[in-house]
Structures are given as C-alpha cells and as structure tokens.
CSV table of C-alpha atoms in Angstrom, one decimal:
chain,number,residue,atom,x,y,z
A,1366,UNK,CA,-7.1,18.4,-30.0
A,1367,UNK,CA,-8.8,21.8,-29.7
A,1368,UNK,CA,-7.6,24.3,-27.1
A,1369,UNK,CA,-10.0,26.9,-25.8
A,1370,UNK,CA,-8.4,30.0,-24.3
A,1371,UNK,CA,-10.4,31.2,-21.3
A,1372,UNK,CA,-9.7,34.8,-20.4
A,1373,UNK,CA,-9.3,35.3,-16.7
A,1374,UNK,CA,-8.5,38.4,-14.6
A,1375,UNK,CA,-7.1,38.4,-11.1
A,1376,UNK,CA,-7.8,41.0,-8.4
A,1377,UNK,CA,-5.5,41.3,-5.4
A,1378,UNK,CA,-6.5,42.7,-2.0
A,1379,UNK,CA,-4.7,43.4,1.2
A,1380,UNK,CA,-1.3,43.6,-0.5
A,1381,UNK,CA,-0.3,47.2,0.1
A,1382,UNK,CA,1.8,46.6,3.3
A,1383,UNK,CA,3.8,43.8,1.7
A,1384,UNK,CA,6.1,43.5,-1.3
A,1385,UNK,CA,4.3,41.7,-4.0
A,1386,UNK,CA,6.8,38.7,-4.0
A,1387,UNK,CA,6.1,38.2,-0.3
A,1388,UNK,CA,2.3,38.1,0.1
A,1389,UNK,CA,-0.7,38.1,-2.2
A,1390,UNK,CA,-4.3,37.2,-2.1
A,1391,UNK,CA,-5.8,36.7,-5.7
A,1392,UNK,CA,-9.2,35.8,-6.9
A,1393,UNK,CA,-9.3,34.7,-10.5
A,1394,UNK,CA,-12.6,36.0,-12.1
A,1395,UNK,CA,-14.2,34.5,-15.2
A,1396,UNK,CA,-16.2,36.9,-17.4
A,1397,UNK,CA,-18.5,33.9,-18.2
A,1398,UNK,CA,-20.7,33.8,-15.2
A,1399,UNK,CA,-22.1,30.4,-16.2
A,1400,UNK,CA,-18.7,28.6,-15.7
A,1401,UNK,CA,-17.5,27.6,-12.2
A,1402,UNK,CA,-14.3,25.9,-11.5
A,1403,UNK,CA,-13.3,23.4,-8.7
A,1404,UNK,CA,-9.6,24.0,-7.9
A,1405,UNK,CA,-7.7,20.7,-7.3
A,1406,UNK,CA,-4.0,21.2,-7.0
A,1407,UNK,CA,-1.1,23.7,-7.6
A,1408,UNK,CA,2.6,23.4,-8.2
A,1409,UNK,CA,5.3,26.1,-8.1
A,1410,UNK,CA,7.1,26.6,-11.4
A,1411,UNK,CA,10.7,27.3,-12.3
A,1412,UNK,CA,10.1,31.0,-12.7
A,1413,UNK,CA,8.5,31.2,-9.2
A,1414,UNK,CA,5.0,31.3,-10.5
A,1415,UNK,CA,2.2,28.7,-10.0
A,1416,UNK,CA,0.3,26.3,-12.2
A,1417,UNK,CA,-3.2,25.6,-10.9
A,1418,UNK,CA,-5.2,22.5,-11.9
A,1419,UNK,CA,-9.0,22.7,-11.8
A,1420,UNK,CA,-12.2,21.1,-13.3
A,1421,UNK,CA,-15.1,22.9,-14.6
A,1422,UNK,CA,-18.7,22.3,-13.6
A,1423,UNK,CA,-19.0,20.0,-16.7
A,1424,UNK,CA,-15.8,18.1,-15.5
A,1425,UNK,CA,-13.6,19.6,-18.2
A,1426,UNK,CA,-9.9,20.1,-17.5
A,1427,UNK,CA,-8.7,23.6,-16.8
A,1428,UNK,CA,-5.2,24.9,-16.2
A,1429,UNK,CA,-4.3,28.4,-15.1
A,1430,UNK,CA,-0.8,30.0,-14.7
A,1431,UNK,CA,-0.2,32.7,-12.2
A,1432,UNK,CA,3.0,34.8,-11.6
A,1433,UNK,CA,5.1,34.8,-8.5
A,1434,UNK,CA,3.0,37.8,-7.5
A,1435,UNK,CA,-0.3,36.0,-7.9
A,1436,UNK,CA,-1.1,37.7,-11.2
A,1437,UNK,CA,-3.0,35.9,-14.1
A,1438,UNK,CA,-0.7,34.9,-17.0
A,1439,UNK,CA,-2.5,32.4,-19.1
A,1440,UNK,CA,-5.2,29.6,-19.0
A,1441,UNK,CA,-6.3,26.8,-21.1
A,1442,UNK,CA,-9.3,24.4,-21.2
A,1443,UNK,CA,-8.6,21.0,-22.6
A,1444,UNK,CA,-10.6,19.2,-25.2
A,1445,UNK,CA,-13.8,17.6,-23.9
A,1446,UNK,CA,-12.4,14.2,-24.8
A,1447,UNK,CA,-10.5,14.3,-21.5
A,1448,UNK,CA,-12.2,14.9,-18.1
A,1449,UNK,CA,-11.9,14.6,-14.3
A,1450,UNK,CA,-8.3,15.6,-13.6
A,1451,UNK,CA,-6.8,14.3,-10.4
A,1452,UNK,CA,-4.0,15.6,-8.1
A,1453,UNK,CA,-1.0,15.7,-7.7
A,1454,UNK,CA,1.0,17.8,-10.1
A,1455,UNK,CA,4.4,16.3,-10.7
A,1456,UNK,CA,7.4,17.9,-12.4
A,1457,UNK,CA,9.8,15.9,-14.8
A,1458,UNK,CA,12.6,17.9,-16.2
A,1459,UNK,CA,11.2,21.0,-17.8
A,1460,UNK,CA,7.6,20.0,-17.9
A,1461,UNK,CA,4.7,19.4,-15.6
A,1462,UNK,CA,2.2,16.5,-15.5
A,1463,UNK,CA,-1.1,15.3,-14.1
A,1464,UNK,CA,-3.4,12.3,-14.8
A,1465,UNK,CA,-6.9,12.6,-16.0
A,1466,UNK,CA,-9.3,10.1,-17.9
A,1467,UNK,CA,-10.8,9.7,-21.3
A,1468,UNK,CA,-14.5,10.5,-21.5
A,1469,UNK,CA,-15.0,7.4,-23.8
A,1470,UNK,CA,-14.0,4.6,-21.3
A,1471,UNK,CA,-12.3,6.3,-18.3
A,1472,UNK,CA,-8.9,5.2,-19.3
A,1473,UNK,CA,-6.1,6.8,-17.3
A,1474,UNK,CA,-4.2,9.3,-19.4
A,1475,UNK,CA,-1.0,11.3,-18.5
A,1476,UNK,CA,-1.3,15.0,-19.6
A,1477,UNK,CA,1.9,17.1,-20.2
A,1478,UNK,CA,1.8,20.9,-19.6
A,1479,UNK,CA,4.5,23.0,-21.3
A,1480,UNK,CA,4.6,26.3,-19.4
A,1481,UNK,CA,6.7,28.1,-21.9
A,1482,UNK,CA,4.5,27.1,-24.9
A,1483,UNK,CA,1.3,27.3,-22.9
A,1484,UNK,CA,0.1,23.9,-24.1
A,1485,UNK,CA,-1.7,20.9,-22.7
A,1486,UNK,CA,-1.4,17.5,-24.5
A,1487,UNK,CA,-2.1,13.9,-23.6
A,1488,UNK,CA,1.2,11.9,-24.0
A,1489,UNK,CA,0.3,8.4,-22.7
A,1490,UNK,CA,-2.7,6.3,-22.2
A,1491,UNK,CA,-2.5,3.4,-19.7
A,1492,UNK,CA,-4.8,1.0,-21.5
A,1493,UNK,CA,-6.7,-1.3,-19.3
A,1494,UNK,CA,-6.3,1.0,-16.3
A,1495,UNK,CA,-9.5,3.0,-15.7
A,1496,UNK,CA,-10.9,5.4,-13.2
A,1497,UNK,CA,-7.7,7.0,-12.1
A,1498,UNK,CA,-8.0,8.3,-8.4
A,1499,UNK,CA,-4.5,9.4,-7.2
A,1500,UNK,CA,-1.1,10.1,-8.7
A,1501,UNK,CA,2.0,11.2,-6.8
A,1502,UNK,CA,5.8,10.6,-6.4
A,1503,UNK,CA,7.2,7.4,-5.2
A,1504,UNK,CA,10.7,9.0,-5.2
A,1505,UNK,CA,12.2,11.8,-7.4
A,1506,UNK,CA,12.5,9.3,-10.3
A,1507,UNK,CA,9.3,7.4,-10.3
A,1508,UNK,CA,5.6,7.6,-9.4
A,1509,UNK,CA,2.6,5.8,-8.0
A,1510,UNK,CA,-0.8,5.6,-9.8
A,1511,UNK,CA,-4.0,4.5,-8.1
A,1512,UNK,CA,-6.9,3.3,-10.2
A,1513,UNK,CA,-10.3,1.7,-9.7
A,1514,UNK,CA,-10.7,-0.9,-12.4
A,1515,UNK,CA,-14.2,-2.1,-13.4
A,1516,UNK,CA,-15.0,-5.1,-11.4
A,1517,UNK,CA,-11.5,-5.5,-10.0
A,1518,UNK,CA,-11.3,-2.7,-7.5
A,1519,UNK,CA,-8.3,-0.9,-6.3
A,1520,UNK,CA,-5.1,-1.2,-8.5
A,1521,UNK,CA,-1.7,0.3,-7.4
A,1522,UNK,CA,0.8,0.8,-10.2
A,1523,UNK,CA,4.5,1.9,-10.2
A,1524,UNK,CA,5.3,4.4,-13.1
A,1525,UNK,CA,8.9,4.8,-14.2
A,1526,UNK,CA,10.7,8.0,-14.8
A,1527,UNK,CA,9.9,7.9,-18.5
A,1528,UNK,CA,6.3,7.2,-17.5
A,1529,UNK,CA,6.2,3.6,-18.6
A,1530,UNK,CA,4.4,1.2,-16.2
A,1531,UNK,CA,6.8,-1.1,-14.2
A,1532,UNK,CA,4.3,-3.1,-12.2
A,1533,UNK,CA,0.7,-3.1,-11.1
A,1534,UNK,CA,-1.1,-4.9,-8.1
A,1535,UNK,CA,-4.7,-5.4,-7.7
A,1536,UNK,CA,-6.5,-5.6,-4.3
A,1537,UNK,CA,-9.6,-7.5,-3.6
A,1538,UNK,CA,-12.2,-8.3,-6.3
A,1539,UNK,CA,-15.4,-6.2,-5.8
A,1540,UNK,CA,-18.4,-6.8,-8.0
A,1541,UNK,CA,-19.8,-3.7,-9.5
A,1542,UNK,CA,-17.0,-1.7,-8.0
A,1543,UNK,CA,-17.6,1.4,-10.1
A,1544,UNK,CA,-21.3,1.6,-9.1
A,1545,UNK,CA,-20.2,1.1,-5.4
A,1546,UNK,CA,-17.6,3.8,-5.7
A,1547,UNK,CA,-20.1,6.3,-7.3
A,1548,UNK,CA,-22.7,5.6,-4.6
A,1549,UNK,CA,-20.0,6.2,-1.9
A,1550,UNK,CA,-19.1,9.5,-3.5
A,1551,UNK,CA,-22.7,10.8,-3.6
A,1552,UNK,CA,-22.7,11.2,0.2
A,1553,UNK,CA,-19.0,11.4,1.1
A,1554,UNK,CA,-15.9,13.5,0.0
A,1555,UNK,CA,-13.1,11.2,0.8
A,1556,UNK,CA,-9.5,11.8,-0.1
A,1557,UNK,CA,-7.8,9.5,-2.6
A,1558,UNK,CA,-4.0,9.5,-2.2
A,1559,UNK,CA,-0.8,7.6,-2.6
A,1560,UNK,CA,2.7,8.1,-1.3
A,1561,UNK,CA,5.8,6.5,0.2
A,1562,UNK,CA,8.3,6.8,3.1
A,1563,UNK,CA,11.4,5.1,4.4
A,1564,UNK,CA,13.2,6.0,1.2
A,1565,UNK,CA,10.5,4.3,-0.9
A,1566,UNK,CA,10.6,0.9,1.1
A,1567,UNK,CA,7.1,1.5,2.4
A,1568,UNK,CA,4.2,2.6,0.1
A,1569,UNK,CA,0.7,3.5,1.0
A,1570,UNK,CA,-2.7,4.3,-0.7
A,1571,UNK,CA,-6.1,5.4,0.4
A,1572,UNK,CA,-9.3,4.3,-1.4
A,1573,UNK,CA,-12.5,2.2,-1.2
A,1574,UNK,CA,-12.1,-1.4,-0.3
A,1575,UNK,CA,-14.7,-4.0,0.8
A,1576,UNK,CA,-14.7,-2.9,4.4
A,1577,UNK,CA,-15.1,0.7,3.4
A,1578,UNK,CA,-12.7,3.7,2.8
A,1579,UNK,CA,-9.3,2.0,3.8
A,1580,UNK,CA,-5.7,3.2,4.2
A,1581,UNK,CA,-3.4,0.4,3.1
A,1582,UNK,CA,0.4,-0.1,3.6
A,1583,UNK,CA,2.4,-2.1,1.1
A,1584,UNK,CA,6.1,-3.1,0.6
A,1585,UNK,CA,8.1,-1.6,-2.4
A,1586,UNK,CA,6.6,-4.1,-4.7
A,1587,UNK,CA,3.0,-3.2,-3.9
A,1588,UNK,CA,2.3,-6.3,-1.6
A,1589,UNK,CA,0.1,-5.4,1.3
A,1590,UNK,CA,1.7,-5.5,4.7
A,1591,UNK,CA,-1.0,-3.6,6.8
A,1592,UNK,CA,-4.0,-1.3,6.9
A,1593,UNK,CA,-6.0,1.2,8.8
A,1594,UNK,CA,-9.7,0.2,8.4
A,1595,UNK,CA,-12.6,2.6,8.9
A,1596,UNK,CA,-14.4,2.9,12.2
A,1597,UNK,CA,-18.1,3.3,11.7
A,1598,UNK,CA,-18.1,4.6,8.1
A,1599,UNK,CA,-15.1,6.8,8.8
A,1600,UNK,CA,-12.0,7.4,6.7
A,1601,UNK,CA,-8.5,8.7,6.6
A,1602,UNK,CA,-8.4,12.2,4.9
A,1603,UNK,CA,-4.7,12.9,4.7
A,1604,UNK,CA,-1.3,12.0,6.0
A,1605,UNK,CA,2.2,13.5,6.3
A,1606,UNK,CA,5.1,11.1,7.1
A,1607,UNK,CA,8.6,11.8,8.4
A,1608,UNK,CA,11.9,10.0,8.0
A,1609,UNK,CA,11.8,8.6,11.6
A,1610,UNK,CA,8.7,6.5,11.0
A,1611,UNK,CA,6.2,9.1,12.4
A,1612,UNK,CA,3.0,10.3,10.8
A,1613,UNK,CA,0.3,13.0,11.1
A,1614,UNK,CA,-3.3,12.0,10.3
A,1615,UNK,CA,-6.5,13.8,9.5
A,1616,UNK,CA,-9.4,11.4,9.7
A,1617,UNK,CA,-13.1,10.8,10.6
A,1618,UNK,CA,-14.1,8.0,13.0
A,1619,UNK,CA,-17.4,7.4,14.5
A,1620,UNK,CA,-18.9,10.4,13.0
A,1621,UNK,CA,-16.2,12.8,14.4
A,1622,UNK,CA,-13.4,14.8,12.8
A,1623,UNK,CA,-10.0,14.1,14.5
A,1624,UNK,CA,-6.3,14.9,14.0
A,1625,UNK,CA,-3.2,12.9,15.3
A,1626,UNK,CA,-0.2,15.2,15.0
A,1627,UNK,CA,2.4,12.6,15.9
A,1628,UNK,CA,1.9,8.8,15.7
A,1629,UNK,CA,4.3,5.9,15.1
A,1630,UNK,CA,3.3,4.3,11.7
A,1631,UNK,CA,2.4,0.7,12.2
A,1632,UNK,CA,2.8,-0.5,8.6
A,1633,UNK,CA,2.8,-4.1,9.5
A,1634,UNK,CA,-0.4,-4.1,11.6
A,1635,UNK,CA,-4.1,-4.1,10.8
A,1636,UNK,CA,-5.9,-1.6,13.0
A,1637,UNK,CA,-9.0,0.6,13.0
A,1638,UNK,CA,-8.9,4.3,12.6
A,1639,UNK,CA,-10.5,4.8,16.0
A,1640,UNK,CA,-7.1,3.5,17.5
A,1641,UNK,CA,-5.2,6.6,16.2
A,1642,UNK,CA,-6.0,8.5,19.4
A,1643,UNK,CA,-6.5,11.9,17.8
A,1644,UNK,CA,-7.8,15.2,19.1
A,1645,UNK,CA,-11.2,16.4,18.2
A,1646,UNK,CA,-11.8,19.1,15.5
A,1647,UNK,CA,-15.3,20.1,16.2
A,1648,UNK,CA,-15.1,23.2,13.9
A,1649,UNK,CA,-14.0,21.1,10.9
A,1650,UNK,CA,-16.4,20.6,7.9
A,1651,UNK,CA,-16.0,16.9,7.7
A,1652,UNK,CA,-17.0,16.5,4.1
A,1653,UNK,CA,-14.2,18.9,2.9
A,1654,UNK,CA,-10.6,18.2,2.6
A,1655,UNK,CA,-8.3,18.4,5.6
A,1656,UNK,CA,-4.6,18.6,4.6
A,1657,UNK,CA,-1.2,18.1,6.5
A,1658,UNK,CA,2.0,19.8,5.5
A,1659,UNK,CA,5.5,19.4,7.0
A,1660,UNK,CA,7.3,22.8,7.1
A,1661,UNK,CA,10.4,24.3,8.7
A,1662,UNK,CA,10.5,27.6,10.4
A,1663,UNK,CA,13.8,29.0,11.8
A,1664,UNK,CA,15.4,25.6,11.5
A,1665,UNK,CA,12.6,24.0,13.6
A,1666,UNK,CA,10.4,21.4,12.0
A,1667,UNK,CA,6.6,21.9,12.3
A,1668,UNK,CA,3.5,20.0,11.1
A,1669,UNK,CA,0.9,22.4,9.6
A,1670,UNK,CA,-2.6,21.1,9.6
A,1671,UNK,CA,-5.3,22.9,7.5
A,1672,UNK,CA,-9.0,22.4,6.9
A,1673,UNK,CA,-12.2,24.2,6.1
A,1674,UNK,CA,-14.2,25.2,9.1
A,1675,UNK,CA,-18.0,25.0,9.5
A,1676,UNK,CA,-18.2,28.9,9.2
A,1677,UNK,CA,-16.4,29.0,5.9
A,1678,UNK,CA,-12.9,29.9,6.8
A,1679,UNK,CA,-9.6,27.9,6.6
A,1680,UNK,CA,-8.0,27.0,9.9
A,1681,UNK,CA,-4.3,26.7,10.1
A,1682,UNK,CA,-2.7,24.9,13.2
A,1683,UNK,CA,1.0,24.6,13.7
A,1684,UNK,CA,2.3,21.7,15.8
A,1685,UNK,CA,5.8,21.0,16.8
A,1686,UNK,CA,7.2,18.0,14.8
A,1687,UNK,CA,9.3,17.0,17.7
A,1688,UNK,CA,6.8,17.0,20.6
A,1689,UNK,CA,3.4,17.0,18.8
A,1690,UNK,CA,2.3,20.0,20.8
A,1691,UNK,CA,0.1,22.8,19.4
A,1692,UNK,CA,2.1,26.0,18.8
A,1693,UNK,CA,-0.1,28.4,17.0
A,1694,UNK,CA,-3.5,28.9,15.3
A,1695,UNK,CA,-4.5,31.2,12.4
A,1696,UNK,CA,-7.8,31.7,10.5
A,1697,UNK,CA,-7.9,32.6,6.8
A,1698,UNK,CA,-11.1,34.2,5.4
A,1699,UNK,CA,-13.6,37.0,5.7
A,1700,UNK,CA,-17.0,37.6,4.3
A,1701,UNK,CA,-17.0,35.2,1.4
A,1702,UNK,CA,-16.6,31.5,2.3
A,1703,UNK,CA,-13.5,29.6,1.4
A,1704,UNK,CA,-13.1,25.8,0.7
A,1705,UNK,CA,-9.5,24.5,1.1
A,1706,UNK,CA,-8.2,22.6,-2.0
A,1707,UNK,CA,-4.4,22.5,-1.6
A,1708,UNK,CA,-1.6,23.9,0.5
A,1709,UNK,CA,2.1,23.8,-0.5
A,1710,UNK,CA,5.4,25.1,0.8
A,1711,UNK,CA,7.1,27.7,-1.4
A,1712,UNK,CA,10.8,27.9,-2.5
A,1713,UNK,CA,11.3,31.0,-0.1
A,1714,UNK,CA,9.8,28.9,2.9
A,1715,UNK,CA,6.4,30.5,2.8
A,1716,UNK,CA,3.2,28.7,2.1
A,1717,UNK,CA,0.7,29.0,-0.7
A,1718,UNK,CA,-3.0,28.1,-0.2
A,1719,UNK,CA,-5.4,27.2,-3.0
A,1720,UNK,CA,-9.1,27.3,-2.3
A,1721,UNK,CA,-12.5,28.0,-3.8
A,1722,UNK,CA,-14.3,31.0,-2.8
A,1723,UNK,CA,-18.0,31.8,-3.4
A,1724,UNK,CA,-18.8,35.5,-4.1
A,1725,UNK,CA,-22.1,36.9,-3.2
A,1726,UNK,CA,-23.4,33.4,-2.5
A,1727,UNK,CA,-23.4,32.3,-6.3
A,1728,UNK,CA,-20.1,33.1,-8.1
A,1729,UNK,CA,-17.5,30.2,-7.4
A,1730,UNK,CA,-14.0,31.4,-8.1
A,1731,UNK,CA,-10.4,30.2,-7.6
A,1732,UNK,CA,-8.6,31.9,-4.8
A,1733,UNK,CA,-4.7,31.8,-4.4
A,1734,UNK,CA,-3.2,33.1,-1.2
A,1735,UNK,CA,0.5,33.3,-0.2
A,1736,UNK,CA,1.7,33.7,3.4
A,1737,UNK,CA,5.4,34.6,3.7
A,1738,UNK,CA,7.8,32.9,6.1
A,1739,UNK,CA,8.0,36.0,8.3
A,1740,UNK,CA,4.3,36.0,8.9
A,1741,UNK,CA,4.4,32.4,9.8
A,1742,UNK,CA,7.3,32.8,12.2
A,1743,UNK,CA,5.4,35.7,13.9
A,1744,UNK,CA,2.6,33.3,14.8
A,1745,UNK,CA,4.8,31.3,17.1
C-alpha cells in the first residue's frame, strides 16, 4: 500500500470573540487547485480533535485530522486500490474505522485508522459482499453493514465486535440491481443508512428496493417486520430515534421536502411516506442531505434538524423532544455556499458541523464549524 501525504492548511475566521476550544470555523485549503474533496463524515477523537472522512473527485479515500481548535494536524490519501468510502465512522478501543470498497470488484472492506501513527490500512474484506452503502452501530459492541449485491439487491449484515460477520439477510431479488442503483443515483441524492433502537431489538435500513427507495424495519435477526414505502418517487432522508419509540424523519414525498419532529414508530406496519404527516420545508435543497440529531441543552432534550437551503446556507431548527414544537432557528453561512455533510454532538455538549464550501464559485473545500453549548442555549 502506498500512502500519499497531502499538505493542507486551515484558515480560521470569526474566532476572536471566543476561546479557541469553544468555537471555530475552519476551511481546509489544498495547494493543488485541481483536487476537490467531498466531505462525508466526522468523529471526535480521544484528544478532543476530529477525524474527517472524504472522497476526492476521483473517488479516492481521504482522511484529515483536525485539532480540538479546528487546526489542521495531518492528512492521508489511501491507495487507489480502495475507493468510495461510506459513513459512518465508528470507534473500537483505540482506533477508528470506516467501510469502503475495492476498485477491482467493489468488495466491502473495513479500513482501520490509527490516529497516533497517522495510518490507514484495510484489515478485513467481506468477500461476496459488494457495493457497501451504509455502516453504523447496532449497539456499543456490534455493527450493521448494508450492501447492494450484484443481482440480489439489498443485504443487511450484523458485524461482531471483532469485525467478523455474524449473519446476513438478503431482501428481494432484483435483476441488474447495480445498474438500477446507478441509474437512480444519477438523478437523486438519497441517504443510505442503518441503525437500531429498543436496545437493539428493532433494526432499520434505508436503500433501493423494487418499489423505490424504501425504509425497512426488521427484528434483531434481520427479518423484515415493516416498511415505509416511497410516495411518488420520494424517500426517507434521515431519522433519529428515542428510547420511547418515537422518531423524527426528514423525507421527500410527492415532490416536496418535509420533516416530522415527533412520530410514533410503526415498526410492524407497512405504510407510505405520505402518511408521516410532516411539515413543509420549502427552503430545503431536496437533493442534498437533511440530518437529524438528538441533543440535550440545560437538561432538556431537543431534536436538531439541519439541512442545506436553496440559497446555499445551512439551516438549524431546534424542536422540543417532549412536545415536538419548534423552539429556535439559526442560519449558518455567508457569501460562499455551504453543503451540509454531517453534524455531531461534541463531548462538551456543543455541536460540530461538517460541510463543503465553494470559494469564488470554483474551489471546493472542506469546512468544519463548531458551535458551543452556550451559543445553542442562547438561541432558546
């Protein structure tokens, strides 16, 4: 394996009024103007910094480490034998992991990142499981992997703590499924994801199925129990679940962008996304990610909804997790447009936002912004 070190610099702005550990707004600039990066996900590291996962315009894998102040520390571009990384980052003991695919046959491969040694290396290939789409926690000791296998279609797998596969479940049999998925992605930007709630008793995944982009519920063995089917070519974009069986959904139905801040999860029913009774989001750019994050402010639970607006900003909306009522709205962005990639809660109860910014209309750069807890509380 060949590692290529890409030298980045970060510039911070609007930080003078805050301590650097409280707030920052960093743009990571590449001296090579020909290379653009598409940020995908981030994770906070043990030292308070951040690992950022991105792909280049040639689909190569790129990892950048920023400090707790948003300063550039190191970066690596992985061998071209591995391409198309997917979210989410997960942490296992001292190291960090994500899933990508081989360029040769699209086999799912687990990549380990050693922050201390500043290395990226593939440690396991899941032979026979190709076209990885989503990877995330099932519980603190196991994970879920979603793939799209050749002519089979969607496959959900449970991965053990040591990263061996415990079981896999195939859904439907779709002829030429890869071609159909590629054709769908040409005109859409759906969100593939997996997850669980009820202490891992209920699993879910979101991917292309025969009726379109479908949200599927399963039991803890991957057996389907219910689904939310698309309404007029729509799709679920993101979900956040709570321990009391409630969920918040970002979705598109009948050509409109909507959000349901509080909904009872019907994991044993088959319904259409038009039945979610969400509120319209007319300023949302519907072909860009819309993300939901549960947070707690002053011991009160909230649901944070975030998306890219049609005018190139990021809109943050805070809803009471108890009542579902809107509590506050904040816009992020200025002259250069932003595209939301990921949003996470930090250890000090702030939030950090990963986005792509386009400078002067041509230079695509990675943007990392932290908003401290105090500023979020002041919005209420």
